[in-house]
């Protein structure tokens, strides 16, 4: 059931995920994150900040997450299914389900967008991120696919 729900979300927003997000997104992986970092280094980006969002899955606000789900899914039954799945976990979302990484990427869409605009390099793998200060337009030629 969770795999099917994850696939529905990917079908609706898979192309909306940031190119800087690599964790649990189809066609992306640790390898794609590594290639992007190598490209930044080749472009002489030398100063990076590393961060890890503490207790990430447990801290996800379900109200905000459900708002995002309602924005992409028009099917009332699908929304009710997600609500039921989320209700099984008291705080945030479960860390062990196959749906959690998809929901976490959906939850961080706006976060990714803001960091991409404010960084010359930004890469995120679930709750671990690496960013280089500066404005993104300073490195328009550095496109990582």
mmCIF file of N, CA and C in Angstrom:
data_model
loop_
_atom_site.group_PDB
_atom_site.id
_atom_site.type_symbol
_atom_site.label_atom_id
_atom_site.label_comp_id
_atom_site.label_asym_id
_atom_site.label_seq_id
_atom_site.Cartn_x
_atom_site.Cartn_y
_atom_site.Cartn_z
ATOM 1 N N UNK A 1 0.824 -1.188 0.000
ATOM 2 C CA UNK A 1 0.000 0.000 0.000
ATOM 3 C C UNK A 1 0.871 1.257 0.000
ATOM 4 N N UNK A 2 1.923 1.253 0.842
ATOM 5 C CA UNK A 2 2.788 2.425 0.914
ATOM 6 C C UNK A 2 3.575 2.616 -0.383
ATOM 7 N N UNK A 3 3.985 1.514 -0.993
ATOM 8 C CA UNK A 3 4.711 1.608 -2.261
ATOM 9 C C UNK A 3 3.814 2.215 -3.336
ATOM 10 N N UNK A 4 2.570 1.793 -3.377
ATOM 11 C CA UNK A 4 1.624 2.345 -4.351
ATOM 12 C C UNK A 4 1.405 3.834 -4.106
ATOM 13 N N UNK A 5 1.284 4.230 -2.842
ATOM 14 C CA UNK A 5 1.100 5.643 -2.510
ATOM 15 C C UNK A 5 2.332 6.453 -2.923
ATOM 16 N N UNK A 6 3.516 5.905 -2.679
ATOM 17 C CA UNK A 6 4.758 6.582 -3.076
ATOM 18 C C UNK A 6 4.802 6.768 -4.592
ATOM 19 N N UNK A 7 4.400 5.744 -5.333
ATOM 20 C CA UNK A 7 4.390 5.834 -6.793
ATOM 21 C C UNK A 7 3.412 6.890 -7.294
ATOM 22 N N UNK A 8 2.256 7.010 -6.644
ATOM 23 C CA UNK A 8 1.278 8.037 -7.030
ATOM 24 C C UNK A 8 1.874 9.426 -6.830
ATOM 25 N N UNK A 9 2.547 9.632 -5.722
ATOM 26 C CA UNK A 9 3.167 10.935 -5.465
ATOM 27 C C UNK A 9 4.234 11.224 -6.514
ATOM 28 N N UNK A 10 5.090 10.243 -6.799
ATOM 29 C CA UNK A 10 6.123 10.432 -7.819
ATOM 30 C C UNK A 10 5.515 10.768 -9.173
ATOM 31 N N UNK A 11 4.417 10.105 -9.535
ATOM 32 C CA UNK A 11 3.770 10.373 -10.816
ATOM 33 C C UNK A 11 3.278 11.807 -10.890
ATOM 34 N N UNK A 12 2.839 12.353 -9.752
ATOM 35 C CA UNK A 12 2.280 13.702 -9.736
ATOM 36 C C UNK A 12 3.330 14.803 -9.603
ATOM 37 N N UNK A 13 4.432 14.527 -8.921
ATOM 38 C CA UNK A 13 5.393 15.604 -8.692
ATOM 39 C C UNK A 13 6.839 15.217 -8.942
ATOM 40 N N UNK A 14 7.095 14.070 -9.501
ATOM 41 C CA UNK A 14 8.470 13.615 -9.691
ATOM 42 C C UNK A 14 9.362 14.622 -10.379
ATOM 43 N N UNK A 15 8.830 15.368 -11.350
ATOM 44 C CA UNK A 15 9.648 16.348 -12.057
ATOM 45 C C UNK A 15 9.772 17.669 -11.301
ATOM 46 N N UNK A 16 9.054 17.806 -10.209
ATOM 47 C CA UNK A 16 9.155 19.019 -9.386
ATOM 48 C C UNK A 16 10.295 18.943 -8.381
ATOM 49 N N UNK A 17 10.798 17.738 -8.112
ATOM 50 C CA UNK A 17 11.879 17.611 -7.138
ATOM 51 C C UNK A 17 13.095 18.381 -7.632
ATOM 52 N N UNK A 18 13.741 19.034 -6.716
ATOM 53 C CA UNK A 18 14.931 19.814 -7.005
ATOM 54 C C UNK A 18 16.023 18.932 -7.606
ATOM 55 N N UNK A 19 16.776 19.480 -8.547
ATOM 56 C CA UNK A 19 17.926 18.745 -9.088
ATOM 57 C C UNK A 19 19.009 18.609 -8.034
ATOM 58 N N UNK A 20 18.889 19.349 -6.949
ATOM 59 C CA UNK A 20 19.854 19.281 -5.856
ATOM 60 C C UNK A 20 19.521 18.183 -4.854
ATOM 61 N N UNK A 21 18.321 17.608 -4.956
ATOM 62 C CA UNK A 21 17.916 16.537 -4.044
ATOM 63 C C UNK A 21 18.250 15.193 -4.681
ATOM 64 N N UNK A 22 18.923 14.345 -3.927
ATOM 65 C CA UNK A 22 19.398 13.082 -4.491
ATOM 66 C C UNK A 22 18.879 11.846 -3.774
ATOM 67 N N UNK A 23 18.405 11.965 -2.565
ATOM 68 C CA UNK A 23 18.018 10.799 -1.797
ATOM 69 C C UNK A 23 16.629 10.294 -2.123
ATOM 70 N N UNK A 24 16.529 9.052 -2.540
ATOM 71 C CA UNK A 24 15.261 8.366 -2.773
ATOM 72 C C UNK A 24 14.413 9.035 -3.842
ATOM 73 N N UNK A 25 15.073 9.498 -4.873
ATOM 74 C CA UNK A 25 14.380 10.049 -6.033
ATOM 75 C C UNK A 25 14.832 9.220 -7.233
ATOM 76 N N UNK A 26 13.864 8.774 -8.018
ATOM 77 C CA UNK A 26 14.193 7.927 -9.164
ATOM 78 C C UNK A 26 15.250 8.599 -10.028
ATOM 79 N N UNK A 27 16.183 7.839 -10.500
ATOM 80 C CA UNK A 27 17.322 8.233 -11.340
ATOM 81 C C UNK A 27 18.380 9.045 -10.587
ATOM 82 N N UNK A 28 18.222 9.205 -9.271
ATOM 83 C CA UNK A 28 19.227 9.931 -8.492
ATOM 84 C C UNK A 28 19.710 9.060 -7.343
ATOM 85 N N UNK A 29 20.920 9.367 -6.875
ATOM 86 C CA UNK A 29 21.521 8.529 -5.849
ATOM 87 C C UNK A 29 22.697 9.252 -5.221
ATOM 88 N N UNK A 30 23.417 8.550 -4.371
ATOM 89 C CA UNK A 30 24.656 9.080 -3.815
ATOM 90 C C UNK A 30 25.625 9.394 -4.961
ATOM 91 N N UNK A 31 25.607 8.573 -5.999
ATOM 92 C CA UNK A 31 26.498 8.801 -7.139
ATOM 93 C C UNK A 31 26.203 10.126 -7.841
ATOM 94 N N UNK A 32 24.931 10.459 -8.028
ATOM 95 C CA UNK A 32 24.623 11.736 -8.683
ATOM 96 C C UNK A 32 25.011 12.904 -7.778
ATOM 97 N N UNK A 33 24.843 12.757 -6.483
ATOM 98 C CA UNK A 33 25.267 13.804 -5.548
ATOM 99 C C UNK A 33 26.783 13.989 -5.621
ATOM 100 N N UNK A 34 27.498 12.887 -5.708
ATOM 101 C CA UNK A 34 28.961 12.937 -5.793
ATOM 102 C C UNK A 34 29.412 13.611 -7.085
ATOM 103 N N UNK A 35 28.759 13.298 -8.204
ATOM 104 C CA UNK A 35 29.102 13.932 -9.484
ATOM 105 C C UNK A 35 28.883 15.447 -9.419
ATOM 106 N N UNK A 36 27.803 15.874 -8.782
ATOM 107 C CA UNK A 36 27.529 17.309 -8.650
ATOM 108 C C UNK A 36 28.585 17.990 -7.790
ATOM 109 N N UNK A 37 28.984 17.351 -6.715
ATOM 110 C CA UNK A 37 30.032 17.910 -5.859
ATOM 111 C C UNK A 37 31.348 18.022 -6.639
ATOM 112 N N UNK A 38 31.680 17.006 -7.399
ATOM 113 C CA UNK A 38 32.894 17.067 -8.216
ATOM 114 C C UNK A 38 32.840 18.211 -9.222
ATOM 115 N N UNK A 39 31.669 18.439 -9.807
ATOM 116 C CA UNK A 39 31.506 19.548 -10.750
ATOM 117 C C UNK A 39 31.725 20.885 -10.050
ATOM 118 N N UNK A 40 31.202 21.031 -8.842
ATOM 119 C CA UNK A 40 31.397 22.271 -8.088
ATOM 120 C C UNK A 40 32.882 22.486 -7.799
ATOM 121 N N UNK A 41 33.555 21.444 -7.395
ATOM 122 C CA UNK A 41 34.988 21.554 -7.091
ATOM 123 C C UNK A 41 35.771 21.918 -8.354
ATOM 124 N N UNK A 42 35.421 21.318 -9.480
ATOM 125 C CA UNK A 42 36.084 21.665 -10.743
ATOM 126 C C UNK A 42 35.850 23.119 -11.115
ATOM 127 N N UNK A 43 34.723 23.680 -10.683
ATOM 128 C CA UNK A 43 34.400 25.081 -10.928
ATOM 129 C C UNK A 43 34.933 25.983 -9.813
ATOM 130 N N UNK A 44 35.879 25.451 -9.056
ATOM 131 C CA UNK A 44 36.615 26.186 -8.033
ATOM 132 C C UNK A 44 35.764 26.654 -6.853
ATOM 133 N N UNK A 45 34.692 25.930 -6.566
ATOM 134 C CA UNK A 45 33.955 26.175 -5.329
ATOM 135 C C UNK A 45 34.759 25.498 -4.226
ATOM 136 N N UNK A 46 35.185 26.264 -3.234
ATOM 137 C CA UNK A 46 36.081 25.710 -2.216
ATOM 138 C C UNK A 46 35.542 25.788 -0.801
ATOM 139 N N UNK A 47 34.488 26.544 -0.567
ATOM 140 C CA UNK A 47 33.953 26.706 0.786
ATOM 141 C C UNK A 47 32.554 26.095 0.843
ATOM 142 N N UNK A 48 32.390 25.091 1.706
ATOM 143 C CA UNK A 48 31.124 24.381 1.820
ATOM 144 C C UNK A 48 30.661 24.360 3.271
ATOM 145 N N UNK A 49 29.371 24.331 3.457
ATOM 146 C CA UNK A 49 28.781 24.140 4.783
ATOM 147 C C UNK A 49 28.010 22.835 4.763
ATOM 148 N N UNK A 50 28.232 22.011 5.766
ATOM 149 C CA UNK A 50 27.549 20.724 5.887
ATOM 150 C C UNK A 50 26.559 20.809 7.038
ATOM 151 N N UNK A 51 25.385 20.244 6.847
ATOM 152 C CA UNK A 51 24.370 20.238 7.899
ATOM 153 C C UNK A 51 23.583 18.940 7.855
ATOM 154 N N UNK A 52 23.023 18.602 8.977
ATOM 155 C CA UNK A 52 22.158 17.437 9.121
ATOM 156 C C UNK A 52 20.944 17.904 9.909
ATOM 157 N N UNK A 53 19.765 17.738 9.353
ATOM 158 C CA UNK A 53 18.553 18.173 10.044
ATOM 159 C C UNK A 53 18.287 17.188 11.181
ATOM 160 N N UNK A 54 18.412 17.673 12.400
ATOM 161 C CA UNK A 54 18.276 16.828 13.589
ATOM 162 C C UNK A 54 16.849 16.298 13.715
ATOM 163 N N UNK A 55 16.744 14.999 13.980
ATOM 164 C CA UNK A 55 15.455 14.321 14.160
ATOM 165 C C UNK A 55 14.482 14.694 13.039
ATOM 166 N N UNK A 56 14.979 14.611 11.832
ATOM 167 C CA UNK A 56 14.231 15.089 10.675
ATOM 168 C C UNK A 56 12.850 14.464 10.539
ATOM 169 N N UNK A 57 12.790 13.139 10.416
ATOM 170 C CA UNK A 57 11.492 12.497 10.199
ATOM 171 C C UNK A 57 10.526 12.779 11.348
ATOM 172 N N UNK A 58 11.025 12.762 12.568
ATOM 173 C CA UNK A 58 10.179 12.992 13.733
ATOM 174 C C UNK A 58 9.683 14.440 13.820
ATOM 175 N N UNK A 59 10.408 15.366 13.172
ATOM 176 C CA UNK A 59 10.049 16.780 13.284
ATOM 177 C C UNK A 59 9.168 17.283 12.140
ATOM 178 N N UNK A 60 8.855 16.430 11.190
ATOM 179 C CA UNK A 60 8.008 16.865 10.065
ATOM 180 C C UNK A 60 6.616 17.206 10.574
ATOM 181 N N UNK A 61 6.157 18.387 10.225
ATOM 182 C CA UNK A 61 4.831 18.864 10.613
ATOM 183 C C UNK A 61 3.801 18.233 9.668
ATOM 184 N N UNK A 62 2.970 17.356 10.212
ATOM 185 C CA UNK A 62 2.008 16.623 9.383
ATOM 186 C C UNK A 62 0.962 17.544 8.753
ATOM 187 N N UNK A 63 0.629 18.642 9.418
ATOM 188 C CA UNK A 63 -0.357 19.579 8.857
ATOM 189 C C UNK A 63 0.196 20.219 7.589
ATOM 190 N N UNK A 64 1.453 20.649 7.653
ATOM 191 C CA UNK A 64 2.088 21.234 6.466
ATOM 192 C C UNK A 64 2.219 20.180 5.374
ATOM 193 N N UNK A 65 2.648 18.988 5.739
ATOM 194 C CA UNK A 65 2.802 17.906 4.774
ATOM 195 C C UNK A 65 1.475 17.575 4.097
ATOM 196 N N UNK A 66 0.414 17.460 4.875
ATOM 197 C CA UNK A 66 -0.896 17.154 4.291
ATOM 198 C C UNK A 66 -1.367 18.279 3.372
ATOM 199 N N UNK A 67 -1.033 19.516 3.693
ATOM 200 C CA UNK A 67 -1.366 20.631 2.800
ATOM 201 C C UNK A 67 -0.692 20.471 1.447
ATOM 202 N N UNK A 68 0.558 20.025 1.472
ATOM 203 C CA UNK A 68 1.279 19.799 0.221
ATOM 204 C C UNK A 68 0.661 18.634 -0.550
ATOM 205 N N UNK A 69 0.265 17.593 0.159
ATOM 206 C CA UNK A 69 -0.353 16.435 -0.497
ATOM 207 C C UNK A 69 -1.689 16.834 -1.112
ATOM 208 N N UNK A 70 -2.474 17.608 -0.387
ATOM 209 C CA UNK A 70 -3.755 18.068 -0.945
ATOM 210 C C UNK A 70 -3.539 18.918 -2.201
ATOM 211 N N UNK A 71 -2.422 19.637 -2.238
ATOM 212 C CA UNK A 71 -2.114 20.476 -3.393
ATOM 213 C C UNK A 71 -1.772 19.693 -4.645
ATOM 214 N N UNK A 72 -1.348 18.454 -4.488
ATOM 215 C CA UNK A 72 -0.972 17.654 -5.667
ATOM 216 C C UNK A 72 -1.953 16.525 -5.966
ATOM 217 N N UNK A 73 -2.754 16.138 -4.970
ATOM 218 C CA UNK A 73 -3.665 14.993 -5.154
ATOM 219 C C UNK A 73 -5.105 15.458 -5.015
ATOM 220 N N UNK A 74 -5.878 15.227 -6.043
ATOM 221 C CA UNK A 74 -7.273 15.620 -6.000
ATOM 222 C C UNK A 74 -8.196 14.523 -5.499
ATOM 223 N N UNK A 75 -7.703 13.323 -5.391
ATOM 224 C CA UNK A 75 -8.515 12.170 -5.006
ATOM 225 C C UNK A 75 -8.678 12.122 -3.490
ATOM 226 N N UNK A 76 -9.906 12.288 -3.023
ATOM 227 C CA UNK A 76 -10.201 12.310 -1.595
ATOM 228 C C UNK A 76 -9.791 11.001 -0.912
ATOM 229 N N UNK A 77 -9.990 9.871 -1.584
ATOM 230 C CA UNK A 77 -9.630 8.576 -0.990
ATOM 231 C C UNK A 77 -8.125 8.448 -0.799
ATOM 232 N N UNK A 78 -7.353 8.975 -1.753
ATOM 233 C CA UNK A 78 -5.895 8.943 -1.632
ATOM 234 C C UNK A 78 -5.445 9.791 -0.443
ATOM 235 N N UNK A 79 -6.023 10.953 -0.306
ATOM 236 C CA UNK A 79 -5.683 11.843 0.813
ATOM 237 C C UNK A 79 -6.025 11.167 2.143
ATOM 238 N N UNK A 80 -7.186 10.511 2.198
ATOM 239 C CA UNK A 80 -7.575 9.794 3.424
ATOM 240 C C UNK A 80 -6.610 8.646 3.723
ATOM 241 N N UNK A 81 -6.138 7.968 2.687
ATOM 242 C CA UNK A 81 -5.170 6.888 2.874
ATOM 243 C C UNK A 81 -3.869 7.434 3.486
ATOM 244 N N UNK A 82 -3.374 8.526 2.960
ATOM 245 C CA UNK A 82 -2.149 9.128 3.493
ATOM 246 C C UNK A 82 -2.371 9.554 4.941
ATOM 247 N N UNK A 83 -3.519 10.132 5.228
ATOM 248 C CA UNK A 83 -3.823 10.531 6.611
ATOM 249 C C UNK A 83 -3.811 9.331 7.547
ATOM 250 N N UNK A 84 -4.383 8.220 7.097
ATOM 251 C CA UNK A 84 -4.380 6.999 7.912
ATOM 252 C C UNK A 84 -2.959 6.480 8.144
ATOM 253 N N UNK A 85 -2.151 6.500 7.101
ATOM 254 C CA UNK A 85 -0.767 6.043 7.229
ATOM 255 C C UNK A 85 0.028 6.943 8.171
ATOM 256 N N UNK A 86 -0.203 8.236 8.091
ATOM 257 C CA UNK A 86 0.508 9.177 8.964
ATOM 258 C C UNK A 86 0.022 9.097 10.404
ATOM 259 N N UNK A 87 -1.227 8.729 10.599
ATOM 260 C CA UNK A 87 -1.789 8.651 11.958
ATOM 261 C C UNK A 87 -1.165 7.524 12.775
ATOM 262 N N UNK A 88 -0.520 6.582 12.107
ATOM 263 C CA UNK A 88 0.102 5.462 12.810
ATOM 264 C C UNK A 88 1.340 5.878 13.599
ATOM 265 N N UNK A 89 1.843 7.068 13.341
ATOM 266 C CA UNK A 89 3.062 7.554 14.000
ATOM 267 C C UNK A 89 2.714 8.835 14.751
ATOM 268 N N UNK A 90 2.964 8.879 16.047
ATOM 269 C CA UNK A 90 2.558 10.023 16.870
ATOM 270 C C UNK A 90 3.256 11.330 16.478
ATOM 271 N N UNK A 91 4.576 11.308 16.369
ATOM 272 C CA UNK A 91 5.349 12.503 16.042
ATOM 273 C C UNK A 91 5.915 12.383 14.631
ATOM 274 N N UNK A 92 5.700 13.367 13.801
ATOM 275 C CA UNK A 92 6.273 13.365 12.467
ATOM 276 C C UNK A 92 5.838 12.169 11.647
ATOM 277 N N UNK A 93 6.785 11.616 10.886
ATOM 278 C CA UNK A 93 6.478 10.449 10.059
ATOM 279 C C UNK A 93 7.443 9.318 10.392
ATOM 280 N N UNK A 94 7.061 8.131 10.042
ATOM 281 C CA UNK A 94 7.860 6.934 10.313
ATOM 282 C C UNK A 94 9.185 6.977 9.557
ATOM 283 N N UNK A 95 10.221 6.423 10.166
ATOM 284 C CA UNK A 95 11.516 6.367 9.488
ATOM 285 C C UNK A 95 11.714 5.070 8.715
ATOM 286 N N UNK A 96 10.861 4.108 8.895
ATOM 287 C CA UNK A 96 11.098 2.804 8.302
ATOM 288 C C UNK A 96 10.269 2.453 7.088
ATOM 289 N N UNK A 97 9.365 3.299 6.680
ATOM 290 C CA UNK A 97 8.500 2.930 5.561
ATOM 291 C C UNK A 97 9.082 3.405 4.236
ATOM 292 N N UNK A 98 8.640 2.774 3.159
ATOM 293 C CA UNK A 98 9.104 3.174 1.830
ATOM 294 C C UNK A 98 8.449 4.487 1.386
ATOM 295 N N UNK A 99 7.393 4.893 2.066
ATOM 296 C CA UNK A 99 6.706 6.140 1.742
ATOM 297 C C UNK A 99 7.402 7.349 2.372
ATOM 298 N N UNK A 100 8.063 7.156 3.495
ATOM 299 C CA UNK A 100 8.673 8.271 4.232
ATOM 300 C C UNK A 100 9.668 9.090 3.419
ATOM 301 N N UNK A 101 10.592 8.474 2.670
ATOM 302 C CA UNK A 101 11.524 9.294 1.888
ATOM 303 C C UNK A 101 10.827 10.150 0.836
ATOM 304 N N UNK A 102 9.771 9.615 0.236
ATOM 305 C CA UNK A 102 9.024 10.379 -0.765
ATOM 306 C C UNK A 102 8.343 11.563 -0.104
ATOM 307 N N UNK A 103 7.711 11.309 1.050
ATOM 308 C CA UNK A 103 7.042 12.389 1.773
ATOM 309 C C UNK A 103 8.043 13.436 2.247
ATOM 310 N N UNK A 104 9.222 12.991 2.660
ATOM 311 C CA UNK A 104 10.221 13.942 3.135
ATOM 312 C C UNK A 104 10.714 14.825 1.991
ATOM 313 N N UNK A 105 10.878 14.263 0.805
ATOM 314 C CA UNK A 105 11.280 15.080 -0.347
ATOM 315 C C UNK A 105 10.190 16.075 -0.724
ATOM 316 N N UNK A 106 8.953 15.663 -0.648
ATOM 317 C CA UNK A 106 7.831 16.569 -0.895
ATOM 318 C C UNK A 106 7.837 17.693 0.140
ATOM 319 N N UNK A 107 8.051 17.342 1.380
ATOM 320 C CA UNK A 107 8.048 18.311 2.481
ATOM 321 C C UNK A 107 9.131 19.374 2.287
ATOM 322 N N UNK A 108 10.256 19.003 1.710
ATOM 323 C CA UNK A 108 11.399 19.917 1.580
ATOM 324 C C UNK A 108 11.469 20.652 0.238
ATOM 325 N N UNK A 109 10.443 20.573 -0.587
ATOM 326 C CA UNK A 109 10.465 21.247 -1.885
ATOM 327 C C UNK A 109 10.780 22.736 -1.758
ATOM 328 N N UNK A 110 10.080 23.438 -0.890
ATOM 329 C CA UNK A 110 10.294 24.879 -0.732
ATOM 330 C C UNK A 110 11.665 25.175 -0.137
ATOM 331 N N UNK A 111 12.091 24.354 0.813
ATOM 332 C CA UNK A 111 13.402 24.497 1.437
ATOM 333 C C UNK A 111 14.498 24.393 0.378
ATOM 334 N N UNK A 112 14.397 23.373 -0.477
ATOM 335 C CA UNK A 112 15.380 23.193 -1.546
ATOM 336 C C UNK A 112 15.413 24.411 -2.461
ATOM 337 N N UNK A 113 14.252 24.886 -2.833
ATOM 338 C CA UNK A 113 14.168 26.027 -3.743
ATOM 339 C C UNK A 113 14.849 27.262 -3.150
ATOM 340 N N UNK A 114 14.612 27.528 -1.890
ATOM 341 C CA UNK A 114 15.225 28.695 -1.243
ATOM 342 C C UNK A 114 16.736 28.563 -1.166
ATOM 343 N N UNK A 115 17.222 27.376 -0.795
ATOM 344 C CA UNK A 115 18.670 27.204 -0.699
ATOM 345 C C UNK A 115 19.343 27.249 -2.069
ATOM 346 N N UNK A 116 18.677 26.764 -3.084
ATOM 347 C CA UNK A 116 19.250 26.826 -4.431
ATOM 348 C C UNK A 116 19.421 28.264 -4.884
ATOM 349 N N UNK A 117 18.468 29.135 -4.544
ATOM 350 C CA UNK A 117 18.556 30.549 -4.927
ATOM 351 C C UNK A 117 19.653 31.286 -4.165
ATOM 352 N N UNK A 118 19.983 30.812 -2.968
ATOM 353 C CA UNK A 118 20.943 31.516 -2.125
ATOM 354 C C UNK A 118 22.326 30.879 -2.096
ATOM 355 N N UNK A 119 22.540 29.851 -2.882
ATOM 356 C CA UNK A 119 23.811 29.125 -2.864
ATOM 357 C C UNK A 119 24.341 28.958 -4.277
ATOM 358 N N UNK A 120 25.666 28.939 -4.412
ATOM 359 C CA UNK A 120 26.233 28.613 -5.723
ATOM 360 C C UNK A 120 26.299 27.101 -5.894
ATOM 361 N N UNK A 121 26.223 26.384 -4.780
ATOM 362 C CA UNK A 121 26.153 24.930 -4.822
ATOM 363 C C UNK A 121 25.275 24.479 -3.668
ATOM 364 N N UNK A 122 24.369 23.564 -3.965
ATOM 365 C CA UNK A 122 23.510 22.995 -2.928
ATOM 366 C C UNK A 122 23.223 21.560 -3.314
ATOM 367 N N UNK A 123 23.362 20.650 -2.356
ATOM 368 C CA UNK A 123 23.068 19.249 -2.592
ATOM 369 C C UNK A 123 22.493 18.651 -1.312
ATOM 370 N N UNK A 124 21.407 17.907 -1.463
ATOM 371 C CA UNK A 124 20.760 17.308 -0.286
ATOM 372 C C UNK A 124 20.501 15.833 -0.545
ATOM 373 N N UNK A 125 20.808 15.016 0.453
ATOM 374 C CA UNK A 125 20.466 13.592 0.436
ATOM 375 C C UNK A 125 19.654 13.341 1.697
ATOM 376 N N UNK A 126 18.357 13.276 1.550
ATOM 377 C CA UNK A 126 17.374 13.180 2.634
ATOM 378 C C UNK A 126 17.572 14.363 3.580
ATOM 379 N N UNK A 127 18.140 14.159 4.772
ATOM 380 C CA UNK A 127 18.279 15.256 5.733
ATOM 381 C C UNK A 127 19.712 15.758 5.869
ATOM 382 N N UNK A 128 20.605 15.260 5.042
ATOM 383 C CA UNK A 128 21.991 15.724 5.047
ATOM 384 C C UNK A 128 22.179 16.669 3.862
ATOM 385 N N UNK A 129 22.775 17.829 4.135
ATOM 386 C CA UNK A 129 22.949 18.760 3.036
ATOM 387 C C UNK A 129 24.323 19.400 3.046
ATOM 388 N N UNK A 130 24.703 19.844 1.863
ATOM 389 C CA UNK A 130 25.969 20.503 1.644
ATOM 390 C C UNK A 130 25.662 21.729 0.797
ATOM 391 N N UNK A 131 26.153 22.900 1.224
ATOM 392 C CA UNK A 131 25.896 24.131 0.482
ATOM 393 C C UNK A 131 27.141 24.990 0.462
ATOM 394 N N UNK A 132 27.289 25.752 -0.608
ATOM 395 C CA UNK A 132 28.371 26.724 -0.734
ATOM 396 C C UNK A 132 27.723 28.101 -0.803
ATOM 397 N N UNK A 133 28.245 29.042 -0.030
ATOM 398 C CA UNK A 133 27.636 30.377 -0.010
ATOM 399 C C UNK A 133 27.818 31.098 -1.336
ATOM 400 N N UNK A 134 26.982 32.083 -1.570
ATOM 401 C CA UNK A 134 27.032 32.868 -2.801
ATOM 402 C C UNK A 134 25.708 32.775 -3.519
ATOM 403 N N UNK A 135 25.536 33.578 -4.520
ATOM 404 C CA UNK A 135 24.286 33.585 -5.259
ATOM 405 C C UNK A 135 24.342 32.604 -6.421
ATOM 406 N N UNK A 136 23.266 31.895 -6.617
ATOM 407 C CA UNK A 136 23.221 30.860 -7.647
ATOM 408 C C UNK A 136 23.551 31.408 -9.023
ATOM 409 N N UNK A 137 23.148 32.640 -9.324
ATOM 410 C CA UNK A 137 23.416 33.166 -10.669
ATOM 411 C C UNK A 137 24.907 33.374 -10.923
ATOM 412 N N UNK A 138 25.728 33.360 -9.872
ATOM 413 C CA UNK A 138 27.174 33.459 -10.050
ATOM 414 C C UNK A 138 27.739 32.248 -10.778
ATOM 415 N N UNK A 139 27.015 31.149 -10.769
ATOM 416 C CA UNK A 139 27.516 29.904 -11.365
ATOM 417 C C UNK A 139 26.493 29.328 -12.336
ATOM 418 N N UNK A 140 25.858 30.161 -13.123
ATOM 419 C CA UNK A 140 24.828 29.682 -14.044
ATOM 420 C C UNK A 140 25.350 28.604 -14.990
ATOM 421 N N UNK A 141 26.648 28.629 -15.277
ATOM 422 C CA UNK A 141 27.190 27.642 -16.204
ATOM 423 C C UNK A 141 27.330 26.271 -15.558
ATOM 424 N N UNK A 142 27.251 26.222 -14.230
ATOM 425 C CA UNK A 142 27.396 24.945 -13.526
ATOM 426 C C UNK A 142 26.027 24.302 -13.358
ATOM 427 N N UNK A 143 25.652 23.486 -14.295
ATOM 428 C CA UNK A 143 24.362 22.797 -14.236
ATOM 429 C C UNK A 143 24.636 21.333 -13.982
ATOM 430 N N UNK A 144 24.051 20.810 -12.929
ATOM 431 C CA UNK A 144 24.259 19.418 -12.568
ATOM 432 C C UNK A 144 22.992 18.623 -12.826
ATOM 433 N N UNK A 145 23.049 17.687 -13.732
ATOM 434 C CA UNK A 145 21.884 16.833 -14.010
ATOM 435 C C UNK A 145 22.160 15.426 -13.537
#
